[in-house]
């Protein structure tokens, strides 16, 4: 069982079999369902609070750094907190985000799905990419609403996580992000105070340090939330970004070993990020199904948010 999106119109794209469609298959529309096949439903560590990590972003395309962020956070949680990680989720942003180089939502979901296929605990939630208004047009979903969505699906619909004593416990939902995101949260006017109170006050964030960013300075302006912000150092610096990968692809350079091999193959198969025109625009005119739930050219975002990789 899963809840509908706020407007009840979100749909997912598949071929009716639960498998990724081949290039020759016709995409059909199916009701959205919350993925929870890799969610640890019963804790193994007594006295710990179950934790679910959620990374929101463009993932256009997903890189090894995105995946490493989860592994770094998992190690940090294991050695430095009273949490037990029960799952990690990638939540690709809506097409309504209107960022240069943003591939169509279903492509980004498919790339992320291929990247985490072999992971025992990472999943992809298409919620943001399939959230549409009554006219079937993509709607931007603020980060605070995304975290509420996970809270509802895991703690209300699924009933939480079973503790080692057999009692059901509420899972802690937390945002996983890079240092640039928390720095943007300290900039006046960029995030609404109400959203910040939900993200950092109600849920919390695990922040991966990045070279060239002053996390301490950013956190100083968010002092009221300091107990809900965990900063994780990068022992091995990694500055791979989706922007750099797209630039390599545009110049017809190899991106192998910068991103997972299944993602490289998917990009080659669908010829993504290779032209001057945004791939998302080409897809919207050439290869998208019509009708409710199909991605269309989005309108302006109603809630300004910082740029996402």
PDB file of C-alpha atoms in Angstrom:
ATOM      1  CA  UNK A   1       0.000   0.000   0.000  1.00  0.00           C
ATOM      2  CA  UNK A   2       1.229   3.504  -0.771  1.00  0.00           C
ATOM      3  CA  UNK A   3      -0.309   6.927  -0.587  1.00  0.00           C
ATOM      4  CA  UNK A   4      -1.053   9.072  -3.625  1.00  0.00           C
ATOM      5  CA  UNK A   5       0.815  12.289  -4.210  1.00  0.00           C
ATOM      6  CA  UNK A   6      -0.766  15.452  -2.757  1.00  0.00           C
ATOM      7  CA  UNK A   7      -2.794  16.065  -5.916  1.00  0.00           C
ATOM      8  CA  UNK A   8      -3.471  12.387  -6.571  1.00  0.00           C
ATOM      9  CA  UNK A   9      -2.206  12.544 -10.150  1.00  0.00           C
ATOM     10  CA  UNK A  10       1.321  11.172  -9.946  1.00  0.00           C
ATOM     11  CA  UNK A  11       2.047   8.287 -12.290  1.00  0.00           C
ATOM     12  CA  UNK A  12       5.078   6.134 -12.989  1.00  0.00           C
ATOM     13  CA  UNK A  13       6.413   4.969 -16.329  1.00  0.00           C
ATOM     14  CA  UNK A  14       7.080   1.279 -16.997  1.00  0.00           C
ATOM     15  CA  UNK A  15       6.338  -1.510 -19.427  1.00  0.00           C
ATOM     16  CA  UNK A  16       3.808  -3.293 -17.237  1.00  0.00           C
ATOM     17  CA  UNK A  17       6.262  -5.943 -16.053  1.00  0.00           C
ATOM     18  CA  UNK A  18       8.158  -4.022 -13.396  1.00  0.00           C
ATOM     19  CA  UNK A  19      11.279  -4.144 -15.602  1.00  0.00           C
ATOM     20  CA  UNK A  20      12.902  -1.273 -17.452  1.00  0.00           C
ATOM     21  CA  UNK A  21      11.441  -1.001 -20.979  1.00  0.00           C
ATOM     22  CA  UNK A  22      13.691  -1.685 -23.927  1.00  0.00           C
ATOM     23  CA  UNK A  23      14.081   0.986 -26.624  1.00  0.00           C
ATOM     24  CA  UNK A  24      11.496  -0.831 -28.770  1.00  0.00           C
ATOM     25  CA  UNK A  25       8.868  -1.204 -26.055  1.00  0.00           C
ATOM     26  CA  UNK A  26       6.064   1.294 -25.547  1.00  0.00           C
ATOM     27  CA  UNK A  27       6.017   3.146 -22.244  1.00  0.00           C
ATOM     28  CA  UNK A  28       2.745   2.891 -20.357  1.00  0.00           C
ATOM     29  CA  UNK A  29       1.400   4.617 -17.274  1.00  0.00           C
ATOM     30  CA  UNK A  30       1.121   2.897 -13.907  1.00  0.00           C
ATOM     31  CA  UNK A  31       0.128   4.172 -10.446  1.00  0.00           C
ATOM     32  CA  UNK A  32       2.964   5.371  -8.236  1.00  0.00           C
ATOM     33  CA  UNK A  33       4.153   2.920  -5.600  1.00  0.00           C
ATOM     34  CA  UNK A  34       6.631   3.670  -2.842  1.00  0.00           C
ATOM     35  CA  UNK A  35       9.750   1.445  -3.171  1.00  0.00           C
ATOM     36  CA  UNK A  36      10.593  -0.417   0.023  1.00  0.00           C
ATOM     37  CA  UNK A  37      11.996  -3.779  -1.092  1.00  0.00           C
ATOM     38  CA  UNK A  38      15.435  -2.993   0.404  1.00  0.00           C
ATOM     39  CA  UNK A  39      14.153  -1.237   3.518  1.00  0.00           C
ATOM     40  CA  UNK A  40      15.380  -3.029   6.639  1.00  0.00           C
ATOM     41  CA  UNK A  41      12.066  -3.760   8.381  1.00  0.00           C
ATOM     42  CA  UNK A  42      13.625  -5.103  11.596  1.00  0.00           C
ATOM     43  CA  UNK A  43      16.571  -3.644  13.457  1.00  0.00           C
ATOM     44  CA  UNK A  44      19.592  -5.718  14.384  1.00  0.00           C
ATOM     45  CA  UNK A  45      21.168  -3.314  16.886  1.00  0.00           C
ATOM     46  CA  UNK A  46      19.390  -2.898  20.238  1.00  0.00           C
ATOM     47  CA  UNK A  47      19.105   0.600  21.684  1.00  0.00           C
ATOM     48  CA  UNK A  48      19.534   2.306  18.315  1.00  0.00           C
ATOM     49  CA  UNK A  49      17.080   4.596  16.512  1.00  0.00           C
ATOM     50  CA  UNK A  50      16.244   3.475  12.941  1.00  0.00           C
ATOM     51  CA  UNK A  51      17.458   5.975  10.343  1.00  0.00           C
ATOM     52  CA  UNK A  52      16.550   6.474   6.682  1.00  0.00           C
ATOM     53  CA  UNK A  53      18.820   8.720   4.588  1.00  0.00           C
ATOM     54  CA  UNK A  54      17.327  10.698   1.686  1.00  0.00           C
ATOM     55  CA  UNK A  55      19.416  12.459  -0.972  1.00  0.00           C
ATOM     56  CA  UNK A  56      17.542  14.945  -3.155  1.00  0.00           C
ATOM     57  CA  UNK A  57      19.160  16.205  -6.348  1.00  0.00           C
ATOM     58  CA  UNK A  58      19.166  16.328 -10.118  1.00  0.00           C
ATOM     59  CA  UNK A  59      21.318  13.203 -10.645  1.00  0.00           C
ATOM     60  CA  UNK A  60      21.762  14.221 -14.257  1.00  0.00           C
ATOM     61  CA  UNK A  61      23.603  11.896 -14.362  1.00  0.00           C
ATOM     62  CA  UNK A  62      24.280  10.132 -11.071  1.00  0.00           C
ATOM     63  CA  UNK A  63      27.997   9.850 -10.251  1.00  0.00           C
ATOM     64  CA  UNK A  64      30.161   7.728  -7.972  1.00  0.00           C
ATOM     65  CA  UNK A  65      30.313  10.660  -5.532  1.00  0.00           C
ATOM     66  CA  UNK A  66      26.543  10.497  -5.063  1.00  0.00           C
ATOM     67  CA  UNK A  67      26.877   6.826  -4.170  1.00  0.00           C
ATOM     68  CA  UNK A  68      29.947   7.352  -1.983  1.00  0.00           C
ATOM     69  CA  UNK A  69      28.032   9.932   0.049  1.00  0.00           C
ATOM     70  CA  UNK A  70      25.726   7.167   1.278  1.00  0.00           C
ATOM     71  CA  UNK A  71      28.615   4.877   2.185  1.00  0.00           C
ATOM     72  CA  UNK A  72      30.442   7.667   4.022  1.00  0.00           C
ATOM     73  CA  UNK A  73      27.266   8.548   5.900  1.00  0.00           C
ATOM     74  CA  UNK A  74      26.661   4.892   6.786  1.00  0.00           C
ATOM     75  CA  UNK A  75      30.163   4.569   8.252  1.00  0.00           C
ATOM     76  CA  UNK A  76      29.797   7.824  10.161  1.00  0.00           C
ATOM     77  CA  UNK A  77      26.436   6.787  11.599  1.00  0.00           C
ATOM     78  CA  UNK A  78      27.779   3.394  12.639  1.00  0.00           C
ATOM     79  CA  UNK A  79      30.749   4.790  14.583  1.00  0.00           C
ATOM     80  CA  UNK A  80      29.504   8.163  15.821  1.00  0.00           C
ATOM     81  CA  UNK A  81      25.760   8.087  16.498  1.00  0.00           C
ATOM     82  CA  UNK A  82      22.977   6.164  18.178  1.00  0.00           C
ATOM     83  CA  UNK A  83      21.254   5.505  14.843  1.00  0.00           C
ATOM     84  CA  UNK A  84      21.017   2.346  12.768  1.00  0.00           C
ATOM     85  CA  UNK A  85      20.768   2.930   9.022  1.00  0.00           C
ATOM     86  CA  UNK A  86      17.803   1.035   7.606  1.00  0.00           C
ATOM     87  CA  UNK A  87      17.778   2.378   4.036  1.00  0.00           C
ATOM     88  CA  UNK A  88      19.072   5.048   1.711  1.00  0.00           C
ATOM     89  CA  UNK A  89      17.004   6.723  -1.006  1.00  0.00           C
ATOM     90  CA  UNK A  90      17.825   8.791  -4.092  1.00  0.00           C
ATOM     91  CA  UNK A  91      15.028  11.226  -4.925  1.00  0.00           C
ATOM     92  CA  UNK A  92      15.583  12.800  -8.376  1.00  0.00           C
ATOM     93  CA  UNK A  93      14.127  16.288  -8.709  1.00  0.00           C
ATOM     94  CA  UNK A  94      11.064  17.112 -10.827  1.00  0.00           C
ATOM     95  CA  UNK A  95      11.389  18.209 -14.452  1.00  0.00           C
ATOM     96  CA  UNK A  96       9.792  21.457 -13.262  1.00  0.00           C
ATOM     97  CA  UNK A  97      13.151  22.343 -11.707  1.00  0.00           C
ATOM     98  CA  UNK A  98      14.175  23.676 -15.146  1.00  0.00           C
ATOM     99  CA  UNK A  99      17.934  23.395 -14.763  1.00  0.00           C
ATOM    100  CA  UNK A 100      20.262  23.449 -17.749  1.00  0.00           C
ATOM    101  CA  UNK A 101      21.407  19.923 -18.581  1.00  0.00           C
ATOM    102  CA  UNK A 102      18.489  18.281 -16.748  1.00  0.00           C
ATOM    103  CA  UNK A 103      17.593  15.032 -18.504  1.00  0.00           C
ATOM    104  CA  UNK A 104      13.967  13.904 -18.508  1.00  0.00           C
ATOM    105  CA  UNK A 105      12.798  12.585 -15.170  1.00  0.00           C
ATOM    106  CA  UNK A 106      12.270   9.006 -16.299  1.00  0.00           C
ATOM    107  CA  UNK A 107      15.821   8.898 -17.723  1.00  0.00           C
ATOM    108  CA  UNK A 108      17.266  10.108 -14.416  1.00  0.00           C
ATOM    109  CA  UNK A 109      15.191   7.591 -12.453  1.00  0.00           C
ATOM    110  CA  UNK A 110      16.348   4.806 -14.775  1.00  0.00           C
ATOM    111  CA  UNK A 111      20.013   5.840 -14.478  1.00  0.00           C
ATOM    112  CA  UNK A 112      19.775   5.953 -10.685  1.00  0.00           C
ATOM    113  CA  UNK A 113      18.015   2.581 -10.641  1.00  0.00           C
ATOM    114  CA  UNK A 114      20.796   1.000 -12.688  1.00  0.00           C
ATOM    115  CA  UNK A 115      23.425   2.579 -10.439  1.00  0.00           C
ATOM    116  CA  UNK A 116      21.985   1.077  -7.228  1.00  0.00           C
ATOM    117  CA  UNK A 117      20.781  -2.239  -8.646  1.00  0.00           C
ATOM    118  CA  UNK A 118      23.517  -4.206  -6.862  1.00  0.00           C
ATOM    119  CA  UNK A 119      23.285  -2.263  -3.601  1.00  0.00           C
ATOM    120  CA  UNK A 120      21.622  -4.115  -0.719  1.00  0.00           C
ATOM    121  CA  UNK A 121      20.253  -0.928   0.869  1.00  0.00           C
ATOM    122  CA  UNK A 122      19.996   1.906  -1.685  1.00  0.00           C
ATOM    123  CA  UNK A 123      16.789   2.606  -3.622  1.00  0.00           C
ATOM    124  CA  UNK A 124      15.334   5.197  -5.993  1.00  0.00           C
ATOM    125  CA  UNK A 125      12.023   6.909  -5.299  1.00  0.00           C
ATOM    126  CA  UNK A 126      10.455   8.493  -8.432  1.00  0.00           C
ATOM    127  CA  UNK A 127       8.002  10.540  -6.318  1.00  0.00           C
ATOM    128  CA  UNK A 128       9.369  13.945  -7.326  1.00  0.00           C
ATOM    129  CA  UNK A 129       9.652  13.120 -11.028  1.00  0.00           C
ATOM    130  CA  UNK A 130       6.081  11.830 -11.340  1.00  0.00           C
ATOM    131  CA  UNK A 131       4.386  14.507  -9.247  1.00  0.00           C
ATOM    132  CA  UNK A 132       2.070  16.378 -11.615  1.00  0.00           C
ATOM    133  CA  UNK A 133      -0.673  18.984 -11.454  1.00  0.00           C
ATOM    134  CA  UNK A 134      -4.249  18.397 -12.647  1.00  0.00           C
ATOM    135  CA  UNK A 135      -3.156  19.092 -16.237  1.00  0.00           C
ATOM    136  CA  UNK A 136      -0.477  16.396 -16.113  1.00  0.00           C
ATOM    137  CA  UNK A 137       2.378  18.928 -16.008  1.00  0.00           C
ATOM    138  CA  UNK A 138       5.378  18.338 -13.702  1.00  0.00           C
ATOM    139  CA  UNK A 139       5.211  20.137 -10.375  1.00  0.00           C
ATOM    140  CA  UNK A 140       8.210  21.061  -8.273  1.00  0.00           C
ATOM    141  CA  UNK A 141       8.264  19.372  -4.858  1.00  0.00           C
ATOM    142  CA  UNK A 142      10.053  21.347  -2.104  1.00  0.00           C
ATOM    143  CA  UNK A 143      12.624  19.397  -0.092  1.00  0.00           C
ATOM    144  CA  UNK A 144      10.574  19.750   3.095  1.00  0.00           C
ATOM    145  CA  UNK A 145       7.617  18.088   1.377  1.00  0.00           C
ATOM    146  CA  UNK A 146       9.854  15.285   0.085  1.00  0.00           C
ATOM    147  CA  UNK A 147      10.996  14.465   3.624  1.00  0.00           C
ATOM    148  CA  UNK A 148       7.387  14.536   4.847  1.00  0.00           C
ATOM    149  CA  UNK A 149       6.550  12.105   2.050  1.00  0.00           C
ATOM    150  CA  UNK A 150       9.176   9.624   3.259  1.00  0.00           C
ATOM    151  CA  UNK A 151       8.034  10.073   6.845  1.00  0.00           C
ATOM    152  CA  UNK A 152       4.448   9.292   5.834  1.00  0.00           C
ATOM    153  CA  UNK A 153       5.273   6.285   3.668  1.00  0.00           C
ATOM    154  CA  UNK A 154       7.660   4.643   6.138  1.00  0.00           C
ATOM    155  CA  UNK A 155       6.165   5.570   9.497  1.00  0.00           C
ATOM    156  CA  UNK A 156       2.447   5.835   8.706  1.00  0.00           C
ATOM    157  CA  UNK A 157       1.784   3.559   5.736  1.00  0.00           C
ATOM    158  CA  UNK A 158       4.361   0.872   6.615  1.00  0.00           C
ATOM    159  CA  UNK A 159       4.064   1.382  10.366  1.00  0.00           C
ATOM    160  CA  UNK A 160       7.728   2.137  11.046  1.00  0.00           C
ATOM    161  CA  UNK A 161      10.585  -0.265  11.794  1.00  0.00           C
ATOM    162  CA  UNK A 162      10.454  -3.216  14.167  1.00  0.00           C
ATOM    163  CA  UNK A 163      12.951  -2.941  17.012  1.00  0.00           C
ATOM    164  CA  UNK A 164      15.006  -5.826  18.356  1.00  0.00           C
ATOM    165  CA  UNK A 165      12.414  -6.139  21.155  1.00  0.00           C
ATOM    166  CA  UNK A 166       9.607  -6.673  18.664  1.00  0.00           C
ATOM    167  CA  UNK A 167       8.086  -3.216  19.201  1.00  0.00           C
ATOM    168  CA  UNK A 168       7.454  -0.942  16.209  1.00  0.00           C
ATOM    169  CA  UNK A 169       9.553   2.227  16.225  1.00  0.00           C
ATOM    170  CA  UNK A 170       9.339   5.421  14.226  1.00  0.00           C
ATOM    171  CA  UNK A 171      12.202   5.765  11.766  1.00  0.00           C
ATOM    172  CA  UNK A 172      14.170   8.990  11.757  1.00  0.00           C
ATOM    173  CA  UNK A 173      14.159  10.552   8.287  1.00  0.00           C
ATOM    174  CA  UNK A 174      17.203  12.699   7.491  1.00  0.00           C
ATOM    175  CA  UNK A 175      18.488  14.588   4.482  1.00  0.00           C
ATOM    176  CA  UNK A 176      21.868  13.579   3.038  1.00  0.00           C
ATOM    177  CA  UNK A 177      23.562  16.403   1.145  1.00  0.00           C
ATOM    178  CA  UNK A 178      26.821  18.075   0.202  1.00  0.00           C
ATOM    179  CA  UNK A 179      28.290  21.053   2.026  1.00  0.00           C
ATOM    180  CA  UNK A 180      27.171  23.432  -0.724  1.00  0.00           C
ATOM    181  CA  UNK A 181      23.553  22.746   0.215  1.00  0.00           C
ATOM    182  CA  UNK A 182      23.936  23.608   3.892  1.00  0.00           C
ATOM    183  CA  UNK A 183      25.881  26.713   2.881  1.00  0.00           C
ATOM    184  CA  UNK A 184      22.960  27.819   0.726  1.00  0.00           C
ATOM    185  CA  UNK A 185      20.644  27.320   3.705  1.00  0.00           C
ATOM    186  CA  UNK A 186      22.545  30.048   5.517  1.00  0.00           C
ATOM    187  CA  UNK A 187      21.993  32.564   2.733  1.00  0.00           C
ATOM    188  CA  UNK A 188      19.184  35.023   3.531  1.00  0.00           C
ATOM    189  CA  UNK A 189      16.090  34.679   1.359  1.00  0.00           C
ATOM    190  CA  UNK A 190      17.119  31.531  -0.502  1.00  0.00           C
ATOM    191  CA  UNK A 191      15.185  29.064   1.662  1.00  0.00           C
ATOM    192  CA  UNK A 192      11.901  29.799   3.402  1.00  0.00           C
ATOM    193  CA  UNK A 193      12.188  29.765   7.221  1.00  0.00           C
ATOM    194  CA  UNK A 194       9.235  27.357   7.396  1.00  0.00           C
ATOM    195  CA  UNK A 195      10.969  24.852   5.101  1.00  0.00           C
ATOM    196  CA  UNK A 196      14.244  25.126   7.002  1.00  0.00           C
ATOM    197  CA  UNK A 197      12.393  24.459  10.247  1.00  0.00           C
ATOM    198  CA  UNK A 198      10.962  21.267   8.747  1.00  0.00           C
ATOM    199  CA  UNK A 199      14.197  20.072   7.099  1.00  0.00           C
ATOM    200  CA  UNK A 200      16.610  20.853   9.936  1.00  0.00           C
ATOM    201  CA  UNK A 201      14.252  21.170  12.882  1.00  0.00           C
ATOM    202  CA  UNK A 202      11.927  18.205  12.384  1.00  0.00           C
ATOM    203  CA  UNK A 203      14.231  15.873  10.436  1.00  0.00           C
ATOM    204  CA  UNK A 204      17.905  16.862  10.337  1.00  0.00           C
ATOM    205  CA  UNK A 205      20.737  16.567   7.831  1.00  0.00           C
ATOM    206  CA  UNK A 206      23.968  14.654   7.334  1.00  0.00           C
ATOM    207  CA  UNK A 207      26.369  16.891   5.415  1.00  0.00           C
ATOM    208  CA  UNK A 208      29.368  15.692   3.406  1.00  0.00           C
ATOM    209  CA  UNK A 209      32.235  18.175   3.443  1.00  0.00           C
ATOM    210  CA  UNK A 210      33.524  19.315   0.060  1.00  0.00           C
ATOM    211  CA  UNK A 211      36.774  21.039  -0.770  1.00  0.00           C
ATOM    212  CA  UNK A 212      36.454  24.792  -1.053  1.00  0.00           C
ATOM    213  CA  UNK A 213      33.481  25.085   1.299  1.00  0.00           C
ATOM    214  CA  UNK A 214      33.457  26.473   4.833  1.00  0.00           C
ATOM    215  CA  UNK A 215      30.906  24.297   6.605  1.00  0.00           C
ATOM    216  CA  UNK A 216      31.583  25.844  10.015  1.00  0.00           C
ATOM    217  CA  UNK A 217      30.670  29.275   8.681  1.00  0.00           C
ATOM    218  CA  UNK A 218      27.449  27.931   7.196  1.00  0.00           C
ATOM    219  CA  UNK A 219      26.440  26.125  10.374  1.00  0.00           C
ATOM    220  CA  UNK A 220      27.144  29.266  12.415  1.00  0.00           C
ATOM    221  CA  UNK A 221      24.141  30.900  10.741  1.00  0.00           C
ATOM    222  CA  UNK A 222      22.012  27.829  11.508  1.00  0.00           C
ATOM    223  CA  UNK A 223      22.965  27.612  15.152  1.00  0.00           C
ATOM    224  CA  UNK A 224      19.419  26.831  16.301  1.00  0.00           C
ATOM    225  CA  UNK A 225      19.608  23.538  14.367  1.00  0.00           C
ATOM    226  CA  UNK A 226      23.187  22.531  15.230  1.00  0.00           C
ATOM    227  CA  UNK A 227      22.080  19.434  17.158  1.00  0.00           C
ATOM    228  CA  UNK A 228      20.318  18.162  14.030  1.00  0.00           C
ATOM    229  CA  UNK A 229      23.233  18.690  11.641  1.00  0.00           C
ATOM    230  CA  UNK A 230      25.987  16.086  11.377  1.00  0.00           C
ATOM    231  CA  UNK A 231      29.094  16.998   9.355  1.00  0.00           C
ATOM    232  CA  UNK A 232      31.012  14.141   7.715  1.00  0.00           C
ATOM    233  CA  UNK A 233      34.593  14.658   6.566  1.00  0.00           C
ATOM    234  CA  UNK A 234      35.801  13.296   3.237  1.00  0.00           C
ATOM    235  CA  UNK A 235      38.949  11.334   4.030  1.00  0.00           C
ATOM    236  CA  UNK A 236      39.561  10.915   0.296  1.00  0.00           C
ATOM    237  CA  UNK A 237      38.570  14.058  -1.567  1.00  0.00           C
ATOM    238  CA  UNK A 238      36.246  13.491  -4.507  1.00  0.00           C
ATOM    239  CA  UNK A 239      35.053  16.399  -6.643  1.00  0.00           C
ATOM    240  CA  UNK A 240      33.257  14.506  -9.405  1.00  0.00           C
ATOM    241  CA  UNK A 241      30.103  16.374 -10.371  1.00  0.00           C
ATOM    242  CA  UNK A 242      27.270  15.811 -12.807  1.00  0.00           C
ATOM    243  CA  UNK A 243      28.156  19.124 -14.435  1.00  0.00           C
ATOM    244  CA  UNK A 244      31.700  17.911 -15.195  1.00  0.00           C
ATOM    245  CA  UNK A 245      30.385  14.594 -16.514  1.00  0.00           C
ATOM    246  CA  UNK A 246      27.979  16.393 -18.864  1.00  0.00           C
ATOM    247  CA  UNK A 247      30.853  18.569 -20.099  1.00  0.00           C
ATOM    248  CA  UNK A 248      32.931  15.471 -20.835  1.00  0.00           C
ATOM    249  CA  UNK A 249      30.036  13.916 -22.744  1.00  0.00           C
ATOM    250  CA  UNK A 250      29.428  17.100 -24.716  1.00  0.00           C
ATOM    251  CA  UNK A 251      33.091  16.999 -25.780  1.00  0.00           C
ATOM    252  CA  UNK A 252      32.807  13.289 -26.643  1.00  0.00           C
ATOM    253  CA  UNK A 253      35.246  12.326 -23.886  1.00  0.00           C
ATOM    254  CA  UNK A 254      35.078   9.102 -21.887  1.00  0.00           C
ATOM    255  CA  UNK A 255      33.256   9.190 -18.543  1.00  0.00           C
ATOM    256  CA  UNK A 256      33.965   5.584 -17.655  1.00  0.00           C
ATOM    257  CA  UNK A 257      35.090   5.190 -14.011  1.00  0.00           C
ATOM    258  CA  UNK A 258      33.531   8.583 -13.201  1.00  0.00           C
ATOM    259  CA  UNK A 259      30.049   7.102 -13.188  1.00  0.00           C
ATOM    260  CA  UNK A 260      28.847   3.473 -12.864  1.00  0.00           C
ATOM    261  CA  UNK A 261      29.197   1.319 -15.977  1.00  0.00           C
ATOM    262  CA  UNK A 262      25.433   0.618 -16.240  1.00  0.00           C
ATOM    263  CA  UNK A 263      24.865   4.392 -16.309  1.00  0.00           C
ATOM    264  CA  UNK A 264      27.504   4.827 -19.031  1.00  0.00           C
ATOM    265  CA  UNK A 265      25.704   2.180 -21.065  1.00  0.00           C
ATOM    266  CA  UNK A 266      22.319   3.811 -20.503  1.00  0.00           C
ATOM    267  CA  UNK A 267      23.655   7.209 -21.600  1.00  0.00           C
ATOM    268  CA  UNK A 268      25.142   5.671 -24.747  1.00  0.00           C
ATOM    269  CA  UNK A 269      21.962   3.743 -25.467  1.00  0.00           C
ATOM    270  CA  UNK A 270      19.778   6.854 -25.245  1.00  0.00           C
ATOM    271  CA  UNK A 271      22.387   9.349 -26.515  1.00  0.00           C
ATOM    272  CA  UNK A 272      21.944  11.632 -23.510  1.00  0.00           C
ATOM    273  CA  UNK A 273      23.853  14.877 -22.878  1.00  0.00           C
ATOM    274  CA  UNK A 274      25.492  14.830 -26.301  1.00  0.00           C
ATOM    275  CA  UNK A 275      23.919  17.785 -28.102  1.00  0.00           C
ATOM    276  CA  UNK A 276      23.725  21.521 -27.659  1.00  0.00           C
ATOM    277  CA  UNK A 277      19.999  21.355 -26.973  1.00  0.00           C
ATOM    278  CA  UNK A 278      18.915  20.048 -23.561  1.00  0.00           C
ATOM    279  CA  UNK A 279      18.128  16.350 -23.775  1.00  0.00           C
ATOM    280  CA  UNK A 280      15.017  16.941 -21.705  1.00  0.00           C
ATOM    281  CA  UNK A 281      13.632  19.220 -24.446  1.00  0.00           C
ATOM    282  CA  UNK A 282      14.352  16.635 -27.149  1.00  0.00           C
ATOM    283  CA  UNK A 283      12.651  13.932 -25.141  1.00  0.00           C
ATOM    284  CA  UNK A 284       9.614  16.110 -24.512  1.00  0.00           C
ATOM    285  CA  UNK A 285       9.120  16.636 -28.230  1.00  0.00           C
ATOM    286  CA  UNK A 286      10.112  13.212 -29.561  1.00  0.00           C
ATOM    287  CA  UNK A 287       9.707  10.304 -27.178  1.00  0.00           C
ATOM    288  CA  UNK A 288       7.292  11.004 -24.345  1.00  0.00           C
ATOM    289  CA  UNK A 289       3.856   9.448 -24.018  1.00  0.00           C
ATOM    290  CA  UNK A 290       0.833  11.738 -24.054  1.00  0.00           C
ATOM    291  CA  UNK A 291      -1.851  11.933 -21.404  1.00  0.00           C
ATOM    292  CA  UNK A 292      -1.892  12.389 -17.621  1.00  0.00           C
ATOM    293  CA  UNK A 293       1.407  11.688 -15.915  1.00  0.00           C
ATOM    294  CA  UNK A 294       3.564  12.209 -19.024  1.00  0.00           C
ATOM    295  CA  UNK A 295       6.387  14.715 -18.590  1.00  0.00           C
ATOM    296  CA  UNK A 296       5.715  18.002 -20.374  1.00  0.00           C
ATOM    297  CA  UNK A 297       7.470  21.343 -20.526  1.00  0.00           C
ATOM    298  CA  UNK A 298       7.268  22.625 -16.940  1.00  0.00           C
ATOM    299  CA  UNK A 299       6.221  26.078 -15.871  1.00  0.00           C
ATOM    300  CA  UNK A 300       8.167  28.249 -13.447  1.00  0.00           C
ATOM    301  CA  UNK A 301       8.943  26.751 -10.050  1.00  0.00           C
ATOM    302  CA  UNK A 302       6.827  28.240  -7.288  1.00  0.00           C
ATOM    303  CA  UNK A 303       9.495  27.702  -4.616  1.00  0.00           C
ATOM    304  CA  UNK A 304      13.039  28.908  -5.289  1.00  0.00           C
ATOM    305  CA  UNK A 305      15.687  26.418  -4.236  1.00  0.00           C
ATOM    306  CA  UNK A 306      19.476  26.284  -4.614  1.00  0.00           C
ATOM    307  CA  UNK A 307      21.048  24.676  -7.628  1.00  0.00           C
ATOM    308  CA  UNK A 308      21.372  20.896  -7.376  1.00  0.00           C
ATOM    309  CA  UNK A 309      23.987  18.708  -9.065  1.00  0.00           C
TER     310      UNK A 309
END
